[in-house]
mmCIF file of C-alpha atoms in Angstrom:
data_model
loop_
_atom_site.group_PDB
_atom_site.id
_atom_site.type_symbol
_atom_site.label_atom_id
_atom_site.label_comp_id
_atom_site.label_asym_id
_atom_site.label_seq_id
_atom_site.Cartn_x
_atom_site.Cartn_y
_atom_site.Cartn_z
ATOM 1 C CA UNK N 11 81.048 64.485 131.806
ATOM 2 C CA UNK N 12 82.461 60.994 132.228
ATOM 3 C CA UNK N 13 84.153 59.752 135.337
ATOM 4 C CA UNK N 14 85.869 56.505 136.216
ATOM 5 C CA UNK N 15 82.820 55.203 138.096
ATOM 6 C CA UNK N 16 80.600 55.249 134.994
ATOM 7 C CA UNK N 17 79.462 51.947 133.548
ATOM 8 C CA UNK N 18 81.875 50.891 130.756
ATOM 9 C CA UNK N 19 78.989 50.461 128.292
ATOM 10 C CA UNK N 20 77.736 53.966 129.057
ATOM 11 C CA UNK N 21 81.260 55.257 128.515
ATOM 12 C CA UNK N 22 81.290 53.467 125.156
ATOM 13 C CA UNK N 23 78.056 55.252 124.186
ATOM 14 C CA UNK N 24 79.465 58.643 125.174
ATOM 15 C CA UNK N 25 82.652 58.022 123.190
ATOM 16 C CA UNK N 26 80.623 56.995 120.125
ATOM 17 C CA UNK N 27 78.558 60.176 120.321
ATOM 18 C CA UNK N 28 81.730 62.260 120.702
ATOM 19 C CA UNK N 29 83.124 60.532 117.581
ATOM 20 C CA UNK N 30 80.167 61.659 115.474
ATOM 21 C CA UNK N 31 77.685 58.810 115.867
ATOM 22 C CA UNK N 32 74.040 59.849 116.325
ATOM 23 C CA UNK N 33 71.225 58.071 118.163
ATOM 24 C CA UNK N 34 68.458 56.934 115.820
ATOM 25 C CA UNK N 35 65.365 57.288 118.005
ATOM 26 C CA UNK N 36 63.491 55.692 119.541
ATOM 27 C CA UNK N 37 65.764 53.800 121.880
ATOM 28 C CA UNK N 38 64.277 50.369 122.428
ATOM 29 C CA UNK N 39 63.986 48.733 125.835
ATOM 30 C CA UNK N 40 63.482 45.026 126.180
ATOM 31 C CA UNK N 41 62.551 43.340 129.411
ATOM 32 C CA UNK N 42 64.855 40.557 130.424
ATOM 33 C CA UNK N 43 63.219 37.156 130.437
ATOM 34 C CA UNK N 44 65.530 35.664 132.985
ATOM 35 C CA UNK N 45 66.861 36.722 136.358
ATOM 36 C CA UNK N 46 69.906 38.940 135.908
ATOM 37 C CA UNK N 47 71.630 41.709 137.750
ATOM 38 C CA UNK N 48 69.575 44.147 135.619
ATOM 39 C CA UNK N 49 65.975 42.915 135.891
ATOM 40 C CA UNK N 50 64.427 46.127 134.532
ATOM 41 C CA UNK N 51 65.554 45.563 130.956
ATOM 42 C CA UNK N 52 68.208 46.382 128.411
ATOM 43 C CA UNK N 53 68.334 49.575 126.354
ATOM 44 C CA UNK N 54 69.129 49.094 122.668
ATOM 45 C CA UNK N 55 70.590 52.079 120.818
ATOM 46 C CA UNK N 56 70.739 52.164 117.037
ATOM 47 C CA UNK N 57 73.639 54.464 116.241
ATOM 48 C CA UNK N 58 74.237 55.976 112.815
ATOM 49 C CA UNK N 59 77.198 57.718 111.282
ATOM 50 C CA UNK N 60 75.522 59.289 108.273
ATOM 51 C CA UNK N 61 78.664 60.706 106.669
ATOM 52 C CA UNK N 62 80.128 57.217 106.308
ATOM 53 C CA UNK N 63 76.770 55.418 105.890
ATOM 54 C CA UNK N 64 77.375 53.210 108.936
ATOM 55 C CA UNK N 65 74.944 51.755 111.467
ATOM 56 C CA UNK N 66 75.611 49.839 114.668
ATOM 57 C CA UNK N 67 73.684 48.576 117.668
ATOM 58 C CA UNK N 68 74.797 49.210 121.238
ATOM 59 C CA UNK N 69 72.934 47.536 124.108
ATOM 60 C CA UNK N 70 73.260 48.869 127.641
ATOM 61 C CA UNK N 71 71.950 47.811 131.030
ATOM 62 C CA UNK N 72 70.243 50.544 133.021
ATOM 63 C CA UNK N 73 72.502 52.691 135.174
ATOM 64 C CA UNK N 74 71.981 55.995 136.963
ATOM 65 C CA UNK N 75 74.154 57.739 134.350
ATOM 66 C CA UNK N 76 72.196 56.255 131.448
ATOM 67 C CA UNK N 77 68.800 57.094 132.921
ATOM 68 C CA UNK N 78 69.924 60.669 133.598
ATOM 69 C CA UNK N 79 71.287 60.973 130.043
ATOM 70 C CA UNK N 80 68.004 59.729 128.538
ATOM 71 C CA UNK N 81 65.940 62.130 130.638
ATOM 72 C CA UNK N 82 68.223 65.135 130.087
ATOM 73 C CA UNK N 83 68.184 64.651 126.310
ATOM 74 C CA UNK N 84 64.454 63.789 126.180
ATOM 75 C CA UNK N 85 65.217 60.660 124.161
ATOM 76 C CA UNK N 86 62.187 58.677 123.083
ATOM 77 C CA UNK N 87 62.050 55.121 124.460
ATOM 78 C CA UNK N 88 59.856 52.332 123.077
ATOM 79 C CA UNK N 89 59.344 48.986 124.836
ATOM 80 C CA UNK N 90 59.737 45.825 122.780
#
């Protein structure tokens, strides 16, 4: 369930999934090469909407909500 404290990018992912987009596993994680507020990396989701033959990429910084979502859904993650 979403709440107003969730990261806006995580909210965007949840809305995409609710609209029929599917995660094409594995989710890729890439370490950041420069100092940022998210030094552990960025998660890259390839999303597909098979019925309309569409693909998009959504990149998210780590957040407690995202990490919980990945663990709860046992989503495969591959480092780049």
